[in-house]
CSV table of C-alpha atoms in Angstrom, one decimal:
chain,number,residue,atom,x,y,z
H,1,MET,CA,10.5,138.8,199.0
H,2,MET,CA,11.7,136.2,201.4
H,3,MET,CA,8.2,134.7,201.5
H,4,ASN,CA,8.1,134.2,197.8
H,5,ASN,CA,11.4,132.6,197.8
H,6,ALA,CA,10.2,130.3,200.6
H,7,MET,CA,7.1,129.1,198.7
H,8,ARG,CA,8.8,128.4,195.4
H,9,PRO,CA,10.3,125.1,196.6
H,10,VAL,CA,6.8,124.1,197.8
H,11,MET,CA,5.2,124.9,194.4
H,12,LEU,CA,7.9,123.2,192.5
H,13,GLY,CA,7.3,120.1,194.7
H,14,PHE,CA,3.6,119.9,193.6
H,15,VAL,CA,4.4,120.1,189.9
H,16,PRO,CA,5.9,116.6,189.6
H,17,VAL,CA,3.1,115.2,191.6
H,18,ALA,CA,0.4,116.7,189.4
H,19,PHE,CA,2.1,115.7,186.3
H,20,SER,CA,2.4,112.2,187.5
H,21,LEU,CA,-1.3,112.2,188.3
H,22,LEU,CA,-2.1,113.3,184.7
H,23,ILE,CA,0.0,110.6,183.2
H,24,VAL,CA,-1.6,107.9,185.3
H,25,ALA,CA,-5.1,109.1,184.4
H,26,GLY,CA,-4.2,109.1,180.7
H,27,CYS,CA,-2.9,105.6,180.9
H,28,GLN,CA,-6.1,104.4,182.6
H,29,GLU,CA,-8.2,106.0,179.8
H,30,SER,CA,-6.0,104.5,177.1
H,31,SER,CA,-6.1,101.0,178.7
H,32,ALA,CA,-9.9,101.0,179.1
H,33,PRO,CA,-11.6,99.0,176.2
H,34,SER,CA,-13.4,101.3,173.9
H,35,ALA,CA,-17.1,100.7,173.4
H,36,GLN,CA,-17.9,99.1,170.1
H,37,PRO,CA,-21.2,99.7,168.3
H,38,THR,CA,-23.6,96.7,168.5
H,39,ILE,CA,-24.5,95.2,165.1
H,40,ASP,CA,-27.6,93.2,164.7
H,41,PRO,CA,-26.8,90.4,162.2
H,42,SER,CA,-30.4,90.1,161.4
H,43,VAL,CA,-30.5,93.6,160.0
H,44,HIS,CA,-27.1,93.7,158.5
H,45,VAL,CA,-27.3,94.1,154.7
H,46,GLN,CA,-24.3,94.0,152.5
H,47,LYS,CA,-24.0,97.0,150.5
H,48,GLN,CA,-24.2,96.4,146.8
H,49,ASN,CA,-23.5,98.4,143.8
H,50,PRO,CA,-26.9,99.2,142.3
H,51,SER,CA,-25.2,99.7,138.9
H,52,THR,CA,-23.9,96.1,138.7
H,53,THR,CA,-26.3,94.1,140.8
H,54,PRO,CA,-29.9,93.5,139.6
H,55,ALA,CA,-32.6,94.1,142.0
H,56,SER,CA,-33.9,90.8,143.5
H,57,THR,CA,-37.4,90.0,144.6
H,58,PRO,CA,-37.5,89.4,148.3
H,59,ALA,CA,-37.9,85.7,149.1
H,60,VAL,CA,-41.3,84.7,150.4
H,61,LEU,CA,-41.3,82.3,153.2
H,62,ALA,CA,-43.8,79.5,152.5
H,63,VAL,CA,-45.4,78.2,155.6
H,64,GLU,CA,-47.2,74.9,155.3
H,65,ILE,CA,-50.5,74.9,157.2
H,66,PRO,CA,-51.9,71.4,157.9
H,67,ALA,CA,-55.2,70.9,156.2
H,68,ALA,CA,-58.1,70.6,158.6
H,69,SER,CA,-59.8,67.2,158.5
H,70,LEU,CA,-63.3,67.4,156.9
H,71,ALA,CA,-66.3,66.2,158.7
H,72,PRO,CA,-68.1,63.3,156.9
H,73,GLU,CA,-70.9,65.7,155.9
H,74,ASP,CA,-68.4,68.1,154.5
H,75,THR,CA,-66.8,65.3,152.5
H,76,ILE,CA,-70.2,64.3,151.0
H,77,ALA,CA,-71.0,67.9,150.2
H,78,LYS,CA,-67.6,68.3,148.4
H,79,HIS,CA,-68.2,65.1,146.4
H,80,GLU,CA,-71.6,66.3,145.4
H,81,ALA,CA,-70.2,69.6,144.2
H,82,GLN,CA,-67.6,67.8,142.1
H,83,VAL,CA,-70.2,65.6,140.6
H,84,ALA,CA,-72.4,68.6,139.8
H,85,ASN,CA,-69.5,70.2,137.9
H,86,THR,CA,-68.7,67.1,135.9
H,87,ASN,CA,-69.8,67.1,132.3
H,88,LYS,CA,-72.8,64.9,131.7
H,89,THR,CA,-72.7,62.2,129.0
H,90,ASP,CA,-75.5,62.1,126.6
H,91,LEU,CA,-76.9,58.6,126.8
H,92,SER,CA,-79.4,59.0,124.0
H,93,ASP,CA,-77.1,57.4,121.5
H,94,LEU,CA,-76.2,54.4,123.6
H,95,PRO,CA,-78.2,51.2,123.1
H,96,GLN,CA,-80.9,50.8,125.6
H,97,SER,CA,-82.2,47.5,126.9
H,98,SER,CA,-85.9,47.1,126.4
H,99,ALA,CA,-87.8,45.9,129.4
H,100,SER,CA,-90.3,44.2,127.0
H,101,ALA,CA,-87.5,42.3,125.2
H,102,LYS,CA,-88.4,38.7,124.8
H,103,PRO,CA,-86.0,36.2,126.3
H,104,THR,CA,-83.6,34.5,123.8
H,105,THR,CA,-83.5,31.2,125.6
H,106,LYS,CA,-86.0,29.5,123.2
H,107,PRO,CA,-85.0,25.9,122.6
H,108,ARG,CA,-83.6,25.2,119.2
H,109,VAL,CA,-83.9,22.0,117.2
H,110,LYS,CA,-80.8,20.6,115.6
H,111,ALA,CA,-81.0,20.0,111.8
H,112,GLU,CA,-80.5,16.3,112.3
H,113,ASP,CA,-83.4,16.2,114.7
H,114,ALA,CA,-85.9,17.9,112.3
H,115,TYR,CA,-88.9,16.1,111.0
H,116,GLN,CA,-88.4,13.5,108.3
H,117,GLN,CA,-90.7,10.8,106.9
H,118,GLU,CA,-88.3,8.1,108.0
H,119,LYS,CA,-87.8,9.7,111.5
H,120,PRO,CA,-90.9,11.7,112.5
H,121,THR,CA,-90.3,14.2,115.3
H,122,LEU,CA,-91.7,17.4,116.7
H,123,MET,CA,-89.5,19.9,118.7
H,124,GLY,CA,-86.8,17.4,117.9
H,125,LEU,CA,-88.5,14.8,120.1
H,126,LYS,CA,-89.4,11.2,119.0
H,127,LEU,CA,-92.4,9.5,120.5
H,128,GLY,CA,-91.4,6.9,123.2
H,129,THR,CA,-88.5,9.1,124.5
H,130,SER,CA,-88.2,8.8,128.3
H,131,LYS,CA,-89.5,11.6,130.5
H,132,ASN,CA,-86.1,12.1,132.1
H,133,LEU,CA,-84.4,12.8,128.8
H,134,VAL,CA,-87.1,15.3,127.8
H,135,LEU,CA,-87.0,17.2,131.1
H,136,ASP,CA,-83.2,17.2,131.1
H,137,ARG,CA,-83.3,18.9,127.7
H,138,PHE,CA,-86.0,21.5,128.3
H,139,GLY,CA,-85.8,22.0,132.0
H,140,LYS,CA,-88.6,22.7,134.4
H,141,ALA,CA,-92.1,23.1,133.0
H,142,LYS,CA,-94.3,26.2,133.8
H,143,LYS,CA,-97.3,24.0,134.5
H,144,GLN,CA,-98.0,20.4,135.1
H,145,PHE,CA,-101.3,18.4,135.3
H,146,VAL,CA,-102.8,15.0,134.5
H,147,MET,CA,-105.3,14.1,131.8
H,148,ASP,CA,-107.3,11.2,133.0
H,149,GLU,CA,-110.0,11.1,130.4
H,150,ASP,CA,-108.7,7.9,128.9
H,151,ASP,CA,-108.0,4.7,130.6
H,152,ASP,CA,-104.3,5.5,130.7
H,153,ALA,CA,-103.7,8.8,132.5
H,154,ILE,CA,-101.4,11.2,130.7
H,155,GLN,CA,-98.9,13.5,132.6
H,156,VAL,CA,-98.8,16.8,130.8
H,157,TYR,CA,-95.8,19.2,131.1
H,158,ASP,CA,-96.5,22.7,129.7
H,159,PHE,CA,-93.4,24.8,128.8
H,160,GLY,CA,-95.4,27.8,127.5
H,161,ASP,CA,-94.7,27.6,123.8
H,162,PHE,CA,-95.3,23.8,123.7
H,163,SER,CA,-96.4,21.0,125.9
H,164,VAL,CA,-95.6,17.3,126.1
H,165,GLY,CA,-97.4,14.3,127.6
H,166,PHE,CA,-96.2,11.0,129.1
H,167,ASN,CA,-98.0,7.8,129.7
H,168,VAL,CA,-97.9,5.7,132.8
H,169,LYS,CA,-94.5,4.2,131.7
H,170,ASP,CA,-93.1,7.8,131.6
H,171,ALA,CA,-92.6,7.4,127.8
H,172,LEU,CA,-93.4,10.4,125.5
H,173,GLU,CA,-97.0,10.1,124.2
H,174,PHE,CA,-97.5,13.4,122.3
H,175,VAL,CA,-96.0,16.8,121.5
H,176,ASP,CA,-98.2,19.9,121.0
H,177,VAL,CA,-96.9,23.2,119.6
H,178,HIS,CA,-99.1,26.2,120.2
H,179,SER,CA,-97.0,29.3,119.8
H,180,THR,CA,-95.6,31.3,116.8
H,181,ASP,CA,-92.5,32.2,118.8
H,182,ILE,CA,-91.0,28.7,118.8
H,183,ASP,CA,-89.3,26.7,116.0
H,184,PRO,CA,-91.1,23.3,116.0
H,185,GLY,CA,-88.4,21.6,113.9
H,186,LEU,CA,-90.4,21.2,110.7
H,187,ARG,CA,-87.6,22.4,108.3
H,188,GLY,CA,-88.7,26.1,108.6
H,189,LEU,CA,-92.4,25.7,109.0
H,190,HIS,CA,-94.0,27.8,111.8
H,191,LEU,CA,-97.4,28.4,113.2
H,192,GLY,CA,-99.3,31.2,111.3
H,193,GLN,CA,-97.9,30.2,107.9
H,194,LYS,CA,-100.2,29.3,105.0
H,195,VAL,CA,-101.4,25.9,104.2
H,196,GLU,CA,-99.6,26.2,100.8
H,197,ASP,CA,-96.3,26.7,102.8
H,198,ALA,CA,-96.9,23.5,104.8
H,199,ILE,CA,-97.5,21.5,101.6
H,200,SER,CA,-94.4,23.0,99.9
H,201,ILE,CA,-92.2,22.1,102.9
H,202,LEU,CA,-93.6,18.8,104.1
H,203,GLY,CA,-95.0,17.5,100.8
H,204,LYS,CA,-98.4,16.2,99.9
H,205,PRO,CA,-100.4,15.3,103.1
H,206,ASP,CA,-102.1,12.0,103.7
H,207,SER,CA,-105.3,13.9,104.6
H,208,ASN,CA,-106.2,17.4,103.5
H,209,THR,CA,-109.5,18.9,104.7
H,210,THR,CA,-110.7,22.4,105.4
H,211,TYR,CA,-109.6,22.1,109.1
H,212,VAL,CA,-106.7,19.6,109.2
H,213,LEU,CA,-103.6,18.5,107.3
H,214,SER,CA,-102.2,15.2,108.5
H,215,TYR,CA,-99.0,13.2,107.7
H,216,LYS,CA,-98.6,9.6,108.7
H,217,SER,CA,-95.2,8.1,109.2
H,218,GLN,CA,-93.7,5.2,111.2
H,219,GLY,CA,-96.8,4.7,113.3
H,220,THR,CA,-97.2,8.4,114.1
H,221,LEU,CA,-99.5,11.1,113.0
H,222,LEU,CA,-98.4,14.7,112.5
H,223,LYS,CA,-101.6,16.8,112.6
H,224,LEU,CA,-101.7,20.5,111.5
H,225,ASP,CA,-104.9,22.3,112.6
H,226,VAL,CA,-106.0,24.9,110.0
H,227,ASP,CA,-107.9,28.2,110.4
H,228,PRO,CA,-110.4,27.9,107.5
H,229,ASN,CA,-110.9,31.7,107.3
H,230,ALA,CA,-107.2,32.7,107.2
H,231,ASN,CA,-106.1,29.4,105.7
H,232,THR,CA,-103.2,29.4,108.2
H,233,ILE,CA,-101.7,26.8,110.5
H,234,GLN,CA,-103.1,27.2,114.1
H,235,SER,CA,-101.5,24.3,115.9
H,236,ILE,CA,-99.2,21.3,115.3
H,237,LYS,CA,-99.4,18.0,117.1
H,238,LEU,CA,-97.4,14.7,116.9
H,239,PHE,CA,-99.0,11.6,118.5
H,240,ALA,CA,-99.3,7.9,118.0
H,241,ASP,CA,-101.5,6.7,115.0
H,242,ARG,CA,-103.8,4.2,116.5
């Protein structure tokens, strides 16, 4: 009995100490920061009301990839592929140039230079015209040679459809037309036409034989050689009447 009474003060002394320890421990727990859950902002999604907000299509991130440079042979192959897929144009309706088309640079004789009785000409040329004037008008001849059968040699310039001759003084001595493709300047008369056409255009000749029609004027002679079988004009010459 006396022992129990002696221990009571000791026990009572422990109680305040234990209570104080409990209070201190509780304060430490309350003062310690509470751990908060970590929220990844990249996965945070705002909650929406499905009844009021329409479903949206997730955005697609477009990534621009730089185009690889093509090698020269790849560029050529691509161009050929594009050309192959191009619609072809039908060229059959387009005008085609003929390789055999005749040149249109034939000399033309002006109306005032055509043959007349008072001014006899051929190819628009009057006898006695200087060589320089003739060559300036018709250009370079295709062939050139000299006729030396007579005492006075004649320089001949052949232009293909016609030829001209010059004496030693470089004056025009004759003109000779020998192609149906040229207009000789005889008011519409051409080689190949009938004798009747020549008489109708030039009038009555000074001489009319089976082989020749000739017209004399101003000291000149216009000679038309005739094909007796076809009765057509074969050549036309203008030269001095001596």
